[in-house]
């Protein structure tokens, strides 16, 4: 894991403004923002990061699914996250605290697509935190199942 520094708001720099619908707002201890001390990201901003995909079973779908998105650690680097915990919140008001070390220990994906189809709020979208469950036995555990936040729309870095 990379070292954790004290959060210094004086180092804040700007991200580009969103052009399309904002899918994800990241706030808290971040050093790159574009509105109201938060990072408001549309799909293009998310997809400006290197694409990452994986195949895995989930506890809520049948069979192996193909997820496409970006790595959670790349997303956190994009916004200059400085902290130890990420609180994930969702459209259905679910909330879970995730240790940031998960994203350095594993290739955890912020998925925007499943089986080549964009995730929508009527399903598990707009975004879904997907762990490489099939690749690591230790991830096949209820402690990690809680962290698979679907219908994700906000992250707070603490
Ligand atoms: N948006 C959202 N994500 C969520 C949840 C939820 O209620 N809403 N439940 C969590 C829990 S407790 C688990 S075990 C896994 C599996 O959720 P499910 O079986 O309740 O669908 O998703 C997690 N992600
Ligand atoms: Mo659960």
PDB file of C-alpha atoms and ligand atoms in Angstrom:
ATOM      1  CA  UNK A   1       0.000   0.000   0.000  1.00  0.00           C
ATOM      2  CA  UNK A   2       1.195   3.506  -0.699  1.00  0.00           C
ATOM      3  CA  UNK A   3       1.980   5.764   2.277  1.00  0.00           C
ATOM      4  CA  UNK A   4      -0.846   7.780   3.821  1.00  0.00           C
ATOM      5  CA  UNK A   5      -0.195  11.532   4.054  1.00  0.00           C
ATOM      6  CA  UNK A   6      -2.037  14.168   6.022  1.00  0.00           C
ATOM      7  CA  UNK A   7      -4.778  15.770   3.893  1.00  0.00           C
ATOM      8  CA  UNK A   8      -3.734  19.264   2.798  1.00  0.00           C
ATOM      9  CA  UNK A   9      -6.612  21.189   1.167  1.00  0.00           C
ATOM     10  CA  UNK A  10      -4.226  23.919  -0.048  1.00  0.00           C
ATOM     11  CA  UNK A  11      -2.877  21.525  -2.690  1.00  0.00           C
ATOM     12  CA  UNK A  12      -6.277  21.166  -4.415  1.00  0.00           C
ATOM     13  CA  UNK A  13      -6.215  21.262  -8.227  1.00  0.00           C
ATOM     14  CA  UNK A  14      -9.094  21.232 -10.705  1.00  0.00           C
ATOM     15  CA  UNK A  15     -10.605  18.378 -12.705  1.00  0.00           C
ATOM     16  CA  UNK A  16     -12.468  19.115 -15.976  1.00  0.00           C
ATOM     17  CA  UNK A  17     -16.177  19.902 -15.650  1.00  0.00           C
ATOM     18  CA  UNK A  18     -18.562  17.041 -16.461  1.00  0.00           C
ATOM     19  CA  UNK A  19     -20.241  17.250 -19.879  1.00  0.00           C
ATOM     20  CA  UNK A  20     -22.788  14.431 -19.546  1.00  0.00           C
ATOM     21  CA  UNK A  21     -24.873  13.111 -16.669  1.00  0.00           C
ATOM     22  CA  UNK A  22     -22.870  12.875 -13.430  1.00  0.00           C
ATOM     23  CA  UNK A  23     -22.769   9.204 -12.387  1.00  0.00           C
ATOM     24  CA  UNK A  24     -20.472   9.466  -9.388  1.00  0.00           C
ATOM     25  CA  UNK A  25     -19.596  12.158  -6.848  1.00  0.00           C
ATOM     26  CA  UNK A  26     -16.416  11.697  -4.813  1.00  0.00           C
ATOM     27  CA  UNK A  27     -15.890  13.924  -1.784  1.00  0.00           C
ATOM     28  CA  UNK A  28     -13.984  13.965   1.484  1.00  0.00           C
ATOM     29  CA  UNK A  29     -10.192  13.830   1.605  1.00  0.00           C
ATOM     30  CA  UNK A  30      -9.394  14.385  -2.075  1.00  0.00           C
ATOM     31  CA  UNK A  31      -7.039  16.904  -3.695  1.00  0.00           C
ATOM     32  CA  UNK A  32      -8.602  17.151  -7.185  1.00  0.00           C
ATOM     33  CA  UNK A  33     -12.140  18.506  -7.512  1.00  0.00           C
ATOM     34  CA  UNK A  34     -14.358  20.254 -10.068  1.00  0.00           C
ATOM     35  CA  UNK A  35     -17.373  21.536  -8.121  1.00  0.00           C
ATOM     36  CA  UNK A  36     -18.223  22.252  -4.473  1.00  0.00           C
ATOM     37  CA  UNK A  37     -15.027  20.619  -3.133  1.00  0.00           C
ATOM     38  CA  UNK A  38     -16.028  17.330  -4.749  1.00  0.00           C
ATOM     39  CA  UNK A  39     -15.256  15.438  -7.956  1.00  0.00           C
ATOM     40  CA  UNK A  40     -18.351  15.141 -10.168  1.00  0.00           C
ATOM     41  CA  UNK A  41     -17.657  12.453 -12.750  1.00  0.00           C
ATOM     42  CA  UNK A  42     -19.535  11.523 -15.914  1.00  0.00           C
ATOM     43  CA  UNK A  43     -18.932   8.303 -17.836  1.00  0.00           C
ATOM     44  CA  UNK A  44     -16.302   9.958 -20.039  1.00  0.00           C
ATOM     45  CA  UNK A  45     -14.272  11.061 -17.035  1.00  0.00           C
ATOM     46  CA  UNK A  46     -14.399   7.548 -15.618  1.00  0.00           C
ATOM     47  CA  UNK A  47     -13.484   6.030 -18.978  1.00  0.00           C
ATOM     48  CA  UNK A  48     -10.515   8.389 -19.340  1.00  0.00           C
ATOM     49  CA  UNK A  49      -8.788   5.929 -16.992  1.00  0.00           C
ATOM     50  CA  UNK A  50      -7.274   2.667 -18.313  1.00  0.00           C
ATOM     51  CA  UNK A  51     -10.001   0.107 -19.044  1.00  0.00           C
ATOM     52  CA  UNK A  52     -10.037  -2.976 -16.840  1.00  0.00           C
ATOM     53  CA  UNK A  53     -12.263  -6.010 -17.153  1.00  0.00           C
ATOM     54  CA  UNK A  54     -12.785  -9.249 -15.293  1.00  0.00           C
ATOM     55  CA  UNK A  55     -14.874 -12.392 -15.318  1.00  0.00           C
ATOM     56  CA  UNK A  56     -16.374 -13.500 -12.033  1.00  0.00           C
ATOM     57  CA  UNK A  57     -19.383 -14.995 -10.325  1.00  0.00           C
ATOM     58  CA  UNK A  58     -21.308 -12.728  -7.967  1.00  0.00           C
ATOM     59  CA  UNK A  59     -23.636 -13.573  -5.101  1.00  0.00           C
ATOM     60  CA  UNK A  60     -26.549 -11.819  -6.831  1.00  0.00           C
ATOM     61  CA  UNK A  61     -26.330 -13.013 -10.461  1.00  0.00           C
ATOM     62  CA  UNK A  62     -26.439 -16.426 -12.140  1.00  0.00           C
ATOM     63  CA  UNK A  63     -23.208 -17.686 -13.652  1.00  0.00           C
ATOM     64  CA  UNK A  64     -19.994 -15.934 -14.583  1.00  0.00           C
ATOM     65  CA  UNK A  65     -20.376 -12.315 -15.648  1.00  0.00           C
ATOM     66  CA  UNK A  66     -18.020 -10.120 -17.649  1.00  0.00           C
ATOM     67  CA  UNK A  67     -17.509  -6.739 -15.998  1.00  0.00           C
ATOM     68  CA  UNK A  68     -15.873  -3.731 -17.615  1.00  0.00           C
ATOM     69  CA  UNK A  69     -14.785  -0.524 -15.944  1.00  0.00           C
ATOM     70  CA  UNK A  70     -11.719   0.937 -14.300  1.00  0.00           C
ATOM     71  CA  UNK A  71      -9.633   0.008 -11.283  1.00  0.00           C
ATOM     72  CA  UNK A  72     -10.782   1.548  -8.010  1.00  0.00           C
ATOM     73  CA  UNK A  73      -7.183   2.516  -7.195  1.00  0.00           C
ATOM     74  CA  UNK A  74      -6.873   4.409 -10.496  1.00  0.00           C
ATOM     75  CA  UNK A  75     -10.110   6.269  -9.731  1.00  0.00           C
ATOM     76  CA  UNK A  76      -8.801   7.241  -6.298  1.00  0.00           C
ATOM     77  CA  UNK A  77      -5.506   8.394  -7.820  1.00  0.00           C
ATOM     78  CA  UNK A  78      -7.477  10.515 -10.322  1.00  0.00           C
ATOM     79  CA  UNK A  79      -9.092  12.492  -7.510  1.00  0.00           C
ATOM     80  CA  UNK A  80      -5.964  12.523  -5.339  1.00  0.00           C
ATOM     81  CA  UNK A  81      -7.532  10.526  -2.520  1.00  0.00           C
ATOM     82  CA  UNK A  82      -5.606  10.642   0.748  1.00  0.00           C
ATOM     83  CA  UNK A  83      -7.065   8.453   3.444  1.00  0.00           C
ATOM     84  CA  UNK A  84      -7.563   4.963   4.772  1.00  0.00           C
ATOM     85  CA  UNK A  85     -11.284   4.320   4.208  1.00  0.00           C
ATOM     86  CA  UNK A  86     -13.770   4.871   1.415  1.00  0.00           C
ATOM     87  CA  UNK A  87     -17.428   5.148   2.335  1.00  0.00           C
ATOM     88  CA  UNK A  88     -19.571   3.945  -0.579  1.00  0.00           C
ATOM     89  CA  UNK A  89     -23.176   5.108  -0.849  1.00  0.00           C
ATOM     90  CA  UNK A  90     -25.851   4.048  -3.283  1.00  0.00           C
ATOM     91  CA  UNK A  91     -29.165   5.081  -4.848  1.00  0.00           C
ATOM     92  CA  UNK A  92     -31.036   2.800  -2.418  1.00  0.00           C
ATOM     93  CA  UNK A  93     -29.255   4.439   0.543  1.00  0.00           C
ATOM     94  CA  UNK A  94     -27.021   1.504   1.313  1.00  0.00           C
ATOM     95  CA  UNK A  95     -23.709   2.550   2.846  1.00  0.00           C
ATOM     96  CA  UNK A  96     -20.542   0.596   3.542  1.00  0.00           C
ATOM     97  CA  UNK A  97     -17.031   1.544   4.692  1.00  0.00           C
ATOM     98  CA  UNK A  98     -14.306  -0.101   2.619  1.00  0.00           C
ATOM     99  CA  UNK A  99     -10.632  -0.149   3.694  1.00  0.00           C
ATOM    100  CA  UNK A 100      -8.678   1.590   0.945  1.00  0.00           C
ATOM    101  CA  UNK A 101      -6.065  -1.172   1.191  1.00  0.00           C
ATOM    102  CA  UNK A 102      -8.508  -3.508  -0.632  1.00  0.00           C
ATOM    103  CA  UNK A 103      -7.894  -1.535  -3.818  1.00  0.00           C
ATOM    104  CA  UNK A 104      -4.120  -1.999  -3.572  1.00  0.00           C
ATOM    105  CA  UNK A 105      -4.273  -5.638  -2.465  1.00  0.00           C
ATOM    106  CA  UNK A 106      -6.715  -6.627  -5.241  1.00  0.00           C
ATOM    107  CA  UNK A 107      -7.754  -5.422  -8.699  1.00  0.00           C
ATOM    108  CA  UNK A 108     -11.166  -4.185  -7.522  1.00  0.00           C
ATOM    109  CA  UNK A 109     -13.180  -2.763 -10.423  1.00  0.00           C
ATOM    110  CA  UNK A 110     -15.572   0.156 -10.621  1.00  0.00           C
ATOM    111  CA  UNK A 111     -17.818  -1.498 -13.197  1.00  0.00           C
ATOM    112  CA  UNK A 112     -19.947   0.520 -15.618  1.00  0.00           C
ATOM    113  CA  UNK A 113     -20.767  -2.422 -17.921  1.00  0.00           C
ATOM    114  CA  UNK A 114     -21.783  -6.060 -17.411  1.00  0.00           C
ATOM    115  CA  UNK A 115     -21.821  -8.481 -20.356  1.00  0.00           C
ATOM    116  CA  UNK A 116     -21.227  -5.562 -22.752  1.00  0.00           C
ATOM    117  CA  UNK A 117     -24.309  -3.683 -21.529  1.00  0.00           C
ATOM    118  CA  UNK A 118     -24.166  -0.449 -19.550  1.00  0.00           C
ATOM    119  CA  UNK A 119     -25.362  -0.892 -15.966  1.00  0.00           C
ATOM    120  CA  UNK A 120     -28.473   1.195 -15.363  1.00  0.00           C
ATOM    121  CA  UNK A 121     -30.073   2.414 -12.124  1.00  0.00           C
ATOM    122  CA  UNK A 122     -33.015   0.086 -12.875  1.00  0.00           C
ATOM    123  CA  UNK A 123     -30.524  -2.766 -12.426  1.00  0.00           C
ATOM    124  CA  UNK A 124     -27.234  -2.676 -10.502  1.00  0.00           C
ATOM    125  CA  UNK A 125     -26.073   0.612 -12.056  1.00  0.00           C
ATOM    126  CA  UNK A 126     -24.968   3.190 -12.683  1.00  0.00           C
ATOM    127  CA  UNK A 127     -21.823   1.736 -11.117  1.00  0.00           C
ATOM    128  CA  UNK A 128     -20.962  -1.406  -9.200  1.00  0.00           C
ATOM    129  CA  UNK A 129     -17.881  -2.135  -7.073  1.00  0.00           C
ATOM    130  CA  UNK A 130     -16.809  -5.614  -8.236  1.00  0.00           C
ATOM    131  CA  UNK A 131     -14.177  -7.739  -6.484  1.00  0.00           C
ATOM    132  CA  UNK A 132     -12.157 -10.430  -8.318  1.00  0.00           C
ATOM    133  CA  UNK A 133     -14.046 -13.030  -6.277  1.00  0.00           C
ATOM    134  CA  UNK A 134     -13.309 -16.068  -8.433  1.00  0.00           C
ATOM    135  CA  UNK A 135      -9.571 -15.326  -8.513  1.00  0.00           C
ATOM    136  CA  UNK A 136      -9.021 -15.153  -4.726  1.00  0.00           C
ATOM    137  CA  UNK A 137     -10.430 -17.624  -2.223  1.00  0.00           C
ATOM    138  CA  UNK A 138     -10.179 -15.072   0.590  1.00  0.00           C
ATOM    139  CA  UNK A 139     -12.605 -12.798  -1.266  1.00  0.00           C
ATOM    140  CA  UNK A 140     -15.288 -15.516  -1.187  1.00  0.00           C
ATOM    141  CA  UNK A 141     -16.396 -14.308   2.196  1.00  0.00           C
ATOM    142  CA  UNK A 142     -19.342 -12.349   3.601  1.00  0.00           C
ATOM    143  CA  UNK A 143     -16.953  -9.615   4.819  1.00  0.00           C
ATOM    144  CA  UNK A 144     -16.259  -8.785   1.183  1.00  0.00           C
ATOM    145  CA  UNK A 145     -19.798  -9.401  -0.080  1.00  0.00           C
ATOM    146  CA  UNK A 146     -20.900  -6.321   1.912  1.00  0.00           C
ATOM    147  CA  UNK A 147     -18.423  -4.209  -0.037  1.00  0.00           C
ATOM    148  CA  UNK A 148     -19.875  -4.998  -3.470  1.00  0.00           C
ATOM    149  CA  UNK A 149     -21.890  -1.781  -3.503  1.00  0.00           C
ATOM    150  CA  UNK A 150     -24.220  -1.748  -6.522  1.00  0.00           C
ATOM    151  CA  UNK A 151     -26.250   1.309  -7.636  1.00  0.00           C
ATOM    152  CA  UNK A 152     -23.184   3.251  -6.488  1.00  0.00           C
ATOM    153  CA  UNK A 153     -23.328   7.035  -6.849  1.00  0.00           C
ATOM    154  CA  UNK A 154     -21.132   8.496  -4.095  1.00  0.00           C
ATOM    155  CA  UNK A 155     -17.759   7.825  -2.498  1.00  0.00           C
ATOM    156  CA  UNK A 156     -16.442   9.701   0.540  1.00  0.00           C
ATOM    157  CA  UNK A 157     -12.723   9.386   1.286  1.00  0.00           C
ATOM    158  CA  UNK A 158     -11.892   9.394   5.000  1.00  0.00           C
TER     159      UNK A 158
HETATM  160  N1  LIG B   1     -26.774  -0.735  -3.424  1.00  0.00           N
HETATM  161  C1  LIG B   1     -26.680  -1.761  -2.594  1.00  0.00           C
HETATM  162  N2  LIG B   1     -25.562  -2.498  -2.619  1.00  0.00           N
HETATM  163  C2  LIG B   1     -25.451  -3.563  -1.801  1.00  0.00           C
HETATM  164  C3  LIG B   1     -26.460  -3.895  -0.894  1.00  0.00           C
HETATM  165  C4  LIG B   1     -27.638  -3.070  -0.891  1.00  0.00           C
HETATM  166  O1  LIG B   1     -28.595  -3.295  -0.158  1.00  0.00           O
HETATM  167  N3  LIG B   1     -27.701  -2.029  -1.771  1.00  0.00           N
HETATM  168  N4  LIG B   1     -26.284  -4.980  -0.058  1.00  0.00           N
HETATM  169  C5  LIG B   1     -24.910  -5.443   0.196  1.00  0.00           C
HETATM  170  C6  LIG B   1     -24.864  -6.729   0.884  1.00  0.00           C
HETATM  171  S1  LIG B   1     -25.269  -6.736   2.540  1.00  0.00           S
HETATM  172  C7  LIG B   1     -24.463  -7.872   0.241  1.00  0.00           C
HETATM  173  S2  LIG B   1     -24.253  -9.329   1.068  1.00  0.00           S
HETATM  174  C8  LIG B   1     -24.235  -7.867  -1.227  1.00  0.00           C
HETATM  175  C9  LIG B   1     -25.225  -8.795  -1.880  1.00  0.00           C
HETATM  176  O2  LIG B   1     -26.442  -8.113  -1.881  1.00  0.00           O
HETATM  177  P1  LIG B   1     -27.879  -8.772  -2.053  1.00  0.00           P
HETATM  178  O3  LIG B   1     -27.709 -10.251  -1.965  1.00  0.00           O
HETATM  179  O4  LIG B   1     -28.674  -8.192  -0.914  1.00  0.00           O
HETATM  180  O5  LIG B   1     -28.381  -8.285  -3.371  1.00  0.00           O
HETATM  181  O6  LIG B   1     -24.418  -6.593  -1.829  1.00  0.00           O
HETATM  182  C10 LIG B   1     -24.073  -5.463  -1.063  1.00  0.00           C
HETATM  183  N5  LIG B   1     -24.312  -4.289  -1.863  1.00  0.00           N
HETATM  184 MO1  LIG B   2     -25.540  -9.015   3.025  1.00  0.00          MO
END
